[in-house]
């Protein structure tokens, strides 16, 4: 595997902190969420950074390469277009699934969920990665994700899973040290053991991010300062390898510019001060075929079916209120369910910022949305979700305040582009009659 190009120390570019990012001293590169930019209309801030020689790497969040379905060709083409438009040396994605396509109806998580570390799931992932690699114009790197729960019946450790993925596909790794710490708290996995087991020569770059612990669960928020325990994991990695790049991620509750600069300085301090320790002997390389014969095409399709059924059962429990599959920690699944609903509420409030105001503020909006989302999976994206939420309230003669109900009706009608439900029509006509 060829050495990865040196990137240096960077930060995740977000529109909310674009001006601050441009002013950060000593910035080597930035990463941008691929789905949030349009190749033909790049933000002026990114164009100015590129003119200064700052590299820009697109980071995808929606491919779901760990899902049972094959990668969507249009999504792969879009990711490749962004890499070309940005002159990026590589693109990155996640070892995760985000949706199910079978059995119908399709379900969306709106979040990165862990794949089971089984032979079936690895076989499916490897084929999906090879499909993506063939379609992309630049190398691909995949990120380990943070998880709130473990799958029952797993057949490999994280280190074994990642190592075999690299051996079979040649994909590079994006190691998130905050996710390693998250999985230490939530799944009892030792970050040092993972780092010792994986092929660090495949390392593309490193993510560093913040979070917090509550009731024995670590929440990887990307909205809190980077804690010392995460910097300690970065130091563990640095003792094993000189990473080609390290990047600070911050997605919400953005601090003042000086705090961002301070976090970058702390990261630079770890990268520059930690000395490389003598490399431990690597485990003997092995051919996966020695352990298990590769699937025939029919066998791989059967594996896709099995993985798809498992993922659909779990995702249905998380977003549609169906029973939790056997073997899962039910308390952790409840935590994940609440987290998914809260994230969904937050994104809907961003794409439809009028809704909290109509419903009387952030608290009543969230209470109403979480009640709606309990047994209502998202379908058709967040804008459609906002419309469905409004329709759900109006059909139930909510909100109780007539003025708020009138405003919500008008908001829904302006955006839906179709006739409202009959109960809304009757209510609107009655309202007009009373006003006449």
Short mmCIF file of C-alpha atoms in Angstrom, two decimals:
data_model
loop_
_atom_site.label_atom_id
_atom_site.label_comp_id
_atom_site.label_asym_id
_atom_site.label_seq_id
_atom_site.Cartn_x
_atom_site.Cartn_y
_atom_site.Cartn_z
CA UNK A 1 0.00 0.00 0.00
CA UNK A 2 1.41 3.40 -1.02
CA UNK A 3 2.07 5.88 1.80
CA UNK A 4 -0.74 8.36 2.32
CA UNK A 5 -0.07 11.98 1.37
CA UNK A 6 0.69 14.20 4.37
CA UNK A 7 -2.31 16.32 5.38
CA UNK A 8 -1.28 17.85 8.70
CA UNK A 9 -3.71 19.24 11.27
CA UNK A 10 -7.15 20.38 10.17
CA UNK A 11 -10.74 21.03 11.16
CA UNK A 12 -14.17 20.07 9.89
CA UNK A 13 -15.47 22.95 7.77
CA UNK A 14 -19.05 23.93 8.62
CA UNK A 15 -21.00 26.96 7.31
CA UNK A 16 -21.60 28.20 10.86
CA UNK A 17 -17.86 28.59 11.51
CA UNK A 18 -16.65 29.28 7.96
CA UNK A 19 -15.25 32.74 8.76
CA UNK A 20 -13.50 31.47 11.90
CA UNK A 21 -11.97 28.54 10.01
CA UNK A 22 -10.45 30.91 7.47
CA UNK A 23 -8.77 32.84 10.29
CA UNK A 24 -7.39 29.85 12.21
CA UNK A 25 -3.59 30.01 12.30
CA UNK A 26 -1.54 27.18 10.86
CA UNK A 27 -4.50 25.36 9.32
CA UNK A 28 -3.33 22.66 6.88
CA UNK A 29 -6.59 21.19 5.60
CA UNK A 30 -10.34 20.92 6.11
CA UNK A 31 -12.95 18.21 5.74
CA UNK A 32 -16.44 18.97 4.44
CA UNK A 33 -19.61 16.87 4.67
CA UNK A 34 -20.00 15.75 1.06
CA UNK A 35 -23.80 15.82 1.03
CA UNK A 36 -23.83 19.48 2.14
CA UNK A 37 -22.09 20.94 -0.90
CA UNK A 38 -22.87 21.26 -4.60
CA UNK A 39 -19.91 20.78 -6.99
CA UNK A 40 -21.04 23.60 -9.29
CA UNK A 41 -21.65 26.07 -6.47
CA UNK A 42 -18.92 25.63 -3.88
CA UNK A 43 -19.09 28.05 -0.94
CA UNK A 44 -16.85 31.09 -1.36
CA UNK A 45 -15.09 30.21 1.89
CA UNK A 46 -13.99 26.81 0.53
CA UNK A 47 -12.83 28.42 -2.70
CA UNK A 48 -10.70 30.92 -0.77
CA UNK A 49 -9.21 28.14 1.34
CA UNK A 50 -8.31 26.17 -1.77
CA UNK A 51 -6.68 29.24 -3.32
CA UNK A 52 -4.48 29.44 -0.21
CA UNK A 53 -3.40 25.82 -0.73
CA UNK A 54 -5.58 24.35 2.03
CA UNK A 55 -6.66 20.87 1.00
CA UNK A 56 -10.33 19.95 1.17
CA UNK A 57 -11.51 16.35 1.70
CA UNK A 58 -15.18 15.32 1.21
CA UNK A 59 -16.58 13.13 3.98
CA UNK A 60 -19.72 11.18 3.11
CA UNK A 61 -22.35 10.26 5.70
CA UNK A 62 -25.17 8.59 3.75
CA UNK A 63 -23.79 5.76 1.57
CA UNK A 64 -24.34 3.08 4.20
CA UNK A 65 -21.70 0.72 2.84
CA UNK A 66 -22.35 -1.65 5.74
CA UNK A 67 -25.97 -2.08 4.66
CA UNK A 68 -27.27 -5.23 2.99
CA UNK A 69 -28.05 -3.42 -0.28
CA UNK A 70 -25.50 -2.54 -2.94
CA UNK A 71 -24.29 1.08 -3.00
CA UNK A 72 -26.46 3.44 -4.99
CA UNK A 73 -24.68 4.31 -8.28
CA UNK A 74 -26.03 7.87 -8.27
CA UNK A 75 -24.77 8.46 -4.73
CA UNK A 76 -21.34 7.12 -5.65
CA UNK A 77 -21.24 9.34 -8.74
CA UNK A 78 -22.20 12.37 -6.63
CA UNK A 79 -19.44 11.63 -4.12
CA UNK A 80 -16.92 11.28 -6.94
CA UNK A 81 -18.03 14.60 -8.47
CA UNK A 82 -17.37 16.35 -5.19
CA UNK A 83 -13.89 14.84 -4.94
CA UNK A 84 -13.06 16.09 -8.44
CA UNK A 85 -14.56 19.55 -7.82
CA UNK A 86 -12.50 19.93 -4.64
CA UNK A 87 -9.30 18.44 -6.04
CA UNK A 88 -9.36 16.03 -3.11
CA UNK A 89 -6.68 13.36 -2.64
CA UNK A 90 -9.28 10.91 -1.28
CA UNK A 91 -12.88 10.58 -0.08
CA UNK A 92 -14.07 9.07 3.18
CA UNK A 93 -17.17 7.28 4.45
CA UNK A 94 -18.19 5.05 7.37
CA UNK A 95 -18.36 1.39 8.30
CA UNK A 96 -22.05 1.60 9.10
CA UNK A 97 -25.56 1.04 7.85
CA UNK A 98 -28.08 3.87 7.69
CA UNK A 99 -31.15 2.34 6.07
CA UNK A 100 -32.84 -0.87 5.05
CA UNK A 101 -34.41 -1.57 1.67
CA UNK A 102 -35.93 -4.99 2.31
CA UNK A 103 -38.27 -6.19 3.46
CA UNK A 104 -40.44 -3.23 2.47
CA UNK A 105 -41.05 -0.57 3.51
CA UNK A 106 -37.62 1.01 3.52
CA UNK A 107 -36.54 2.46 6.87
CA UNK A 108 -34.13 5.36 7.45
CA UNK A 109 -32.08 5.67 10.62
CA UNK A 110 -30.90 9.23 10.08
CA UNK A 111 -27.76 8.09 11.87
CA UNK A 112 -24.74 5.80 11.53
CA UNK A 113 -25.48 2.39 13.05
CA UNK A 114 -22.94 -0.39 13.70
CA UNK A 115 -22.81 -3.45 11.49
CA UNK A 116 -22.65 -6.89 13.11
CA UNK A 117 -19.07 -8.17 13.17
CA UNK A 118 -19.98 -11.44 11.50
CA UNK A 119 -18.69 -13.25 8.42
CA UNK A 120 -21.89 -12.52 6.52
CA UNK A 121 -21.71 -8.79 7.29
CA UNK A 122 -18.02 -8.63 6.42
CA UNK A 123 -18.56 -10.38 3.09
CA UNK A 124 -21.33 -7.94 2.20
CA UNK A 125 -19.27 -4.95 3.33
CA UNK A 126 -16.23 -6.07 1.31
CA UNK A 127 -18.23 -6.39 -1.90
CA UNK A 128 -19.88 -3.00 -1.31
CA UNK A 129 -16.46 -1.42 -0.74
CA UNK A 130 -15.11 -2.92 -3.97
CA UNK A 131 -18.13 -1.56 -5.87
CA UNK A 132 -17.48 1.89 -4.38
CA UNK A 133 -13.75 1.75 -5.12
CA UNK A 134 -14.42 0.90 -8.76
CA UNK A 135 -16.81 3.86 -9.09
CA UNK A 136 -14.76 6.54 -7.31
CA UNK A 137 -12.02 8.57 -9.02
CA UNK A 138 -9.83 8.78 -5.87
CA UNK A 139 -8.95 6.37 -3.03
CA UNK A 140 -11.54 5.59 -0.38
CA UNK A 141 -11.01 5.50 3.40
CA UNK A 142 -13.57 4.17 5.90
CA UNK A 143 -14.17 5.34 9.46
CA UNK A 144 -14.81 3.22 12.54
CA UNK A 145 -18.00 4.47 14.19
CA UNK A 146 -19.17 5.08 17.76
CA UNK A 147 -21.83 2.69 19.04
CA UNK A 148 -24.24 2.63 21.95
CA UNK A 149 -24.80 -1.12 21.79
CA UNK A 150 -23.30 -4.40 20.59
CA UNK A 151 -24.79 -7.01 18.28
CA UNK A 152 -25.40 -10.46 19.74
CA UNK A 153 -23.50 -13.37 18.23
CA UNK A 154 -20.54 -11.43 16.86
CA UNK A 155 -17.74 -13.59 15.44
CA UNK A 156 -14.83 -11.13 15.35
CA UNK A 157 -13.29 -8.38 17.41
CA UNK A 158 -13.13 -4.83 16.07
CA UNK A 159 -9.45 -5.29 15.28
CA UNK A 160 -10.01 -8.55 13.41
CA UNK A 161 -12.94 -7.07 11.47
CA UNK A 162 -11.01 -3.97 10.37
CA UNK A 163 -7.87 -5.94 9.54
CA UNK A 164 -9.65 -8.41 7.31
CA UNK A 165 -11.55 -5.58 5.62
CA UNK A 166 -8.25 -3.92 4.69
CA UNK A 167 -6.63 -7.21 3.62
CA UNK A 168 -9.50 -8.12 1.32
CA UNK A 169 -10.19 -4.72 -0.25
CA UNK A 170 -7.10 -2.53 0.17
CA UNK A 171 -9.32 0.23 1.58
CA UNK A 172 -7.69 2.81 3.84
CA UNK A 173 -8.80 3.51 7.40
CA UNK A 174 -9.98 6.73 8.98
CA UNK A 175 -9.55 6.10 12.70
CA UNK A 176 -11.71 8.20 15.00
CA UNK A 177 -10.06 8.14 18.42
CA UNK A 178 -13.18 9.63 20.04
CA UNK A 179 -15.12 6.64 18.69
CA UNK A 180 -12.53 4.28 20.16
CA UNK A 181 -13.10 5.90 23.56
CA UNK A 182 -16.88 5.78 23.08
CA UNK A 183 -16.72 2.05 22.40
CA UNK A 184 -14.51 1.55 25.45
CA UNK A 185 -17.25 2.99 27.67
CA UNK A 186 -20.26 1.58 25.83
CA UNK A 187 -18.99 -1.81 24.64
CA UNK A 188 -16.00 -2.54 26.86
CA UNK A 189 -13.49 -2.46 23.99
CA UNK A 190 -9.90 -1.49 24.74
CA UNK A 191 -8.66 1.23 22.33
CA UNK A 192 -5.05 0.06 22.72
CA UNK A 193 -6.02 -3.49 21.74
CA UNK A 194 -7.76 -2.20 18.61
CA UNK A 195 -4.75 -0.05 17.68
CA UNK A 196 -2.42 -3.00 18.22
CA UNK A 197 -4.51 -5.24 15.98
CA UNK A 198 -5.18 -3.08 12.92
CA UNK A 199 -2.81 -2.37 9.98
CA UNK A 200 -1.80 1.21 10.75
CA UNK A 201 0.06 1.40 7.44
CA UNK A 202 -3.46 1.73 5.97
CA UNK A 203 -4.18 4.84 8.07
CA UNK A 204 -5.45 7.75 5.97
CA UNK A 205 -6.05 10.20 8.82
CA UNK A 206 -7.53 10.59 12.31
CA UNK A 207 -10.67 12.21 13.73
CA UNK A 208 -10.79 13.84 17.17
CA UNK A 209 -14.10 14.98 18.72
CA UNK A 210 -15.88 15.68 21.98
CA UNK A 211 -18.72 14.09 23.90
CA UNK A 212 -19.88 13.39 27.43
CA UNK A 213 -20.76 10.49 29.73
CA UNK A 214 -24.14 10.12 31.46
CA UNK A 215 -25.44 7.12 33.38
CA UNK A 216 -22.59 4.94 32.18
CA UNK A 217 -23.13 5.77 28.50
CA UNK A 218 -20.77 7.88 26.42
CA UNK A 219 -22.53 10.16 23.95
CA UNK A 220 -20.38 11.08 20.96
CA UNK A 221 -21.93 14.49 20.34
CA UNK A 222 -19.37 16.44 18.29
CA UNK A 223 -20.83 19.38 20.23
CA UNK A 224 -18.59 19.38 23.32
CA UNK A 225 -14.91 20.17 23.90
CA UNK A 226 -12.43 17.36 23.29
CA UNK A 227 -11.81 15.76 26.70
CA UNK A 228 -8.46 14.59 28.02
CA UNK A 229 -9.46 10.92 27.75
CA UNK A 230 -9.82 11.30 23.98
CA UNK A 231 -6.48 13.10 23.68
CA UNK A 232 -4.99 10.18 25.63
CA UNK A 233 -6.24 7.78 22.93
CA UNK A 234 -4.74 10.07 20.30
CA UNK A 235 -1.42 9.84 22.17
CA UNK A 236 -1.74 6.02 22.17
CA UNK A 237 -2.15 6.09 18.41
CA UNK A 238 0.72 8.57 17.99
CA UNK A 239 3.06 6.25 19.90
CA UNK A 240 2.40 3.62 17.24
CA UNK A 241 2.38 5.71 14.07
CA UNK A 242 2.92 9.23 12.76
CA UNK A 243 -0.57 9.90 11.37
CA UNK A 244 -0.73 11.51 7.91
CA UNK A 245 -3.45 13.85 9.16
CA UNK A 246 -5.46 14.69 12.27
CA UNK A 247 -8.76 16.55 12.15
CA UNK A 248 -10.94 18.22 14.80
CA UNK A 249 -14.67 17.60 14.31
CA UNK A 250 -17.28 20.00 15.67
CA UNK A 251 -20.86 19.85 14.36
CA UNK A 252 -22.97 21.85 16.82
CA UNK A 253 -22.86 24.32 19.74
CA UNK A 254 -19.87 25.98 18.13
CA UNK A 255 -17.55 27.72 20.62
CA UNK A 256 -15.77 31.05 20.11
CA UNK A 257 -12.95 31.08 17.60
CA UNK A 258 -10.33 31.16 20.35
CA UNK A 259 -11.59 27.89 21.82
CA UNK A 260 -11.41 26.17 18.43
CA UNK A 261 -7.84 27.41 18.04
CA UNK A 262 -7.03 26.15 21.53
CA UNK A 263 -8.35 22.67 20.75
CA UNK A 264 -6.27 22.56 17.57
CA UNK A 265 -3.20 23.59 19.59
CA UNK A 266 -3.87 20.77 22.06
CA UNK A 267 -4.10 18.28 19.19
CA UNK A 268 -0.87 19.60 17.68
CA UNK A 269 0.77 19.24 21.06
CA UNK A 270 -0.10 15.56 21.23
CA UNK A 271 0.95 14.90 17.65
CA UNK A 272 4.26 16.73 18.04
CA UNK A 273 5.22 15.54 21.52
CA UNK A 274 4.44 11.83 21.55
CA UNK A 275 7.45 9.76 20.54
CA UNK A 276 7.05 6.66 18.43
CA UNK A 277 7.50 3.52 20.51
CA UNK A 278 9.13 0.41 19.04
CA UNK A 279 6.57 -1.33 16.90
CA UNK A 280 5.14 -4.51 18.45
CA UNK A 281 5.36 -7.61 16.28
CA UNK A 282 2.42 -7.76 13.92
CA UNK A 283 0.18 -10.81 13.93
CA UNK A 284 0.93 -13.17 11.10
CA UNK A 285 -0.90 -12.23 7.94
CA UNK A 286 -3.44 -14.79 6.93
CA UNK A 287 -5.60 -15.47 3.96
CA UNK A 288 -9.28 -15.18 4.84
CA UNK A 289 -9.89 -18.21 2.62
CA UNK A 290 -7.95 -20.32 5.13
CA UNK A 291 -10.73 -19.70 7.65
CA UNK A 292 -13.70 -19.87 5.38
CA UNK A 293 -14.31 -20.42 1.70
CA UNK A 294 -15.50 -17.27 -0.10
CA UNK A 295 -19.15 -17.02 -1.01
CA UNK A 296 -20.33 -18.02 -4.43
CA UNK A 297 -22.51 -15.35 -6.09
CA UNK A 298 -25.59 -17.19 -4.84
CA UNK A 299 -24.04 -17.52 -1.39
CA UNK A 300 -23.33 -13.78 -1.26
CA UNK A 301 -26.93 -13.02 -2.19
CA UNK A 302 -28.05 -15.30 0.64
CA UNK A 303 -25.70 -13.44 3.00
CA UNK A 304 -27.20 -10.12 1.87
CA UNK A 305 -30.64 -11.46 2.64
CA UNK A 306 -29.64 -12.63 6.12
CA UNK A 307 -27.88 -9.35 6.93
CA UNK A 308 -30.83 -7.39 5.54
CA UNK A 309 -33.34 -9.20 7.72
CA UNK A 310 -31.20 -8.69 10.83
CA UNK A 311 -30.71 -5.00 10.14
CA UNK A 312 -34.38 -4.46 9.30
CA UNK A 313 -35.51 -6.08 12.56
CA UNK A 314 -33.15 -3.87 14.57
CA UNK A 315 -33.94 -0.65 12.73
CA UNK A 316 -37.67 -1.30 12.98
CA UNK A 317 -37.29 -1.61 16.75
CA UNK A 318 -35.32 1.64 16.84
CA UNK A 319 -37.59 3.83 14.70
CA UNK A 320 -40.96 2.09 14.43
CA UNK A 321 -41.58 0.76 17.94
CA UNK A 322 -41.53 -2.94 17.05
CA UNK A 323 -40.16 -5.48 19.58
CA UNK A 324 -36.41 -5.51 20.21
CA UNK A 325 -34.79 -8.58 18.56
CA UNK A 326 -33.53 -11.28 20.88
CA UNK A 327 -30.04 -10.92 22.31
CA UNK A 328 -29.79 -7.12 22.33
CA UNK A 329 -29.40 -5.12 25.52
CA UNK A 330 -32.89 -3.63 25.74
CA UNK A 331 -31.81 -0.72 27.91
CA UNK A 332 -29.15 0.28 25.40
CA UNK A 333 -31.63 -0.03 22.55
CA UNK A 334 -33.97 2.32 24.43
CA UNK A 335 -31.11 4.80 24.81
CA UNK A 336 -30.37 4.55 21.08
CA UNK A 337 -34.06 4.97 20.24
CA UNK A 338 -34.26 8.18 22.26
CA UNK A 339 -31.02 9.44 20.73
CA UNK A 340 -32.26 8.82 17.18
CA UNK A 341 -35.56 10.58 17.86
CA UNK A 342 -33.80 13.55 19.48
CA UNK A 343 -31.42 13.87 16.54
CA UNK A 344 -34.33 13.67 14.12
CA UNK A 345 -36.17 16.40 16.02
CA UNK A 346 -33.08 18.59 15.89
CA UNK A 347 -32.60 18.19 12.16
CA UNK A 348 -36.28 18.81 11.41
CA UNK A 349 -36.09 22.01 13.48
CA UNK A 350 -33.16 23.12 11.31
CA UNK A 351 -34.86 22.43 7.97
CA UNK A 352 -38.19 23.85 9.24
CA UNK A 353 -37.18 26.49 11.82
CA UNK A 354 -40.69 27.96 11.90
CA UNK A 355 -42.14 24.91 13.66
CA UNK A 356 -40.76 25.54 17.18
CA UNK A 357 -42.06 29.12 16.99
CA UNK A 358 -45.52 28.03 15.87
CA UNK A 359 -45.70 25.43 18.64
CA UNK A 360 -44.68 27.79 21.41
CA UNK A 361 -40.95 27.21 21.76
CA UNK A 362 -38.28 24.53 21.73
CA UNK A 363 -39.64 22.48 24.65
CA UNK A 364 -43.26 22.03 23.44
CA UNK A 365 -41.96 21.43 19.91
CA UNK A 366 -39.65 18.62 21.07
CA UNK A 367 -42.31 17.05 23.26
CA UNK A 368 -44.77 17.00 20.36
CA UNK A 369 -42.19 15.74 17.87
CA UNK A 370 -40.91 12.93 20.10
CA UNK A 371 -44.49 11.74 20.68
CA UNK A 372 -45.04 11.76 16.90
CA UNK A 373 -41.76 9.97 16.14
CA UNK A 374 -42.26 7.16 18.66
CA UNK A 375 -44.03 4.91 16.14
CA UNK A 376 -43.61 6.90 12.94
CA UNK A 377 -40.48 6.06 10.91
CA UNK A 378 -39.05 8.79 8.74
CA UNK A 379 -39.78 8.44 5.05
CA UNK A 380 -38.64 10.69 2.25
CA UNK A 381 -36.10 12.80 4.07
CA UNK A 382 -36.26 15.49 6.73
CA UNK A 383 -38.33 18.03 4.78
CA UNK A 384 -40.99 15.40 4.16
CA UNK A 385 -40.74 14.48 7.85
CA UNK A 386 -41.49 18.08 8.82
CA UNK A 387 -44.61 18.08 6.64
CA UNK A 388 -45.75 14.72 7.98
CA UNK A 389 -45.28 15.97 11.54
CA UNK A 390 -47.39 19.06 10.86
CA UNK A 391 -50.10 16.95 9.20
CA UNK A 392 -50.03 14.55 12.17
CA UNK A 393 -50.74 17.44 14.55
CA UNK A 394 -53.46 19.05 12.44
CA UNK A 395 -55.38 15.80 11.97
CA UNK A 396 -55.50 15.59 15.78
CA UNK A 397 -56.71 19.22 16.09
CA UNK A 398 -53.36 20.29 17.49
CA UNK A 399 -51.95 22.58 18.65
CA UNK A 400 -54.78 23.43 21.02
CA UNK A 401 -54.43 27.18 20.51
CA UNK A 402 -56.58 28.20 17.46
CA UNK A 403 -54.14 30.89 16.36
CA UNK A 404 -51.25 28.46 16.43
CA UNK A 405 -53.35 25.88 14.58
CA UNK A 406 -54.14 28.48 11.91
CA UNK A 407 -50.47 29.33 11.49
CA UNK A 408 -49.53 25.65 11.25
CA UNK A 409 -52.25 25.06 8.63
CA UNK A 410 -50.97 27.93 6.53
CA UNK A 411 -47.39 26.73 6.92
CA UNK A 412 -48.36 23.20 5.84
CA UNK A 413 -50.43 24.38 2.85
CA UNK A 414 -47.66 26.63 1.56
CA UNK A 415 -45.16 23.76 1.49
CA UNK A 416 -47.16 20.60 0.82
CA UNK A 417 -48.24 21.49 -2.71
CA UNK A 418 -51.35 19.31 -2.38
CA UNK A 419 -54.80 19.62 -0.84
CA UNK A 420 -54.77 19.24 2.93
CA UNK A 421 -56.45 16.25 4.62
CA UNK A 422 -60.24 16.53 4.75
CA UNK A 423 -60.31 17.22 8.48
CA UNK A 424 -57.96 20.16 7.92
CA UNK A 425 -60.19 21.45 5.08
CA UNK A 426 -63.30 21.29 7.32
CA UNK A 427 -61.43 23.02 10.14
CA UNK A 428 -60.11 25.74 7.81
CA UNK A 429 -63.58 26.40 6.33
CA UNK A 430 -65.09 26.62 9.81
CA UNK A 431 -62.38 29.03 10.81
CA UNK A 432 -63.05 31.21 7.77
CA UNK A 433 -66.80 31.12 8.50
CA UNK A 434 -66.25 32.31 12.06
CA UNK A 435 -64.05 35.16 10.83
CA UNK A 436 -66.61 36.30 8.19
#
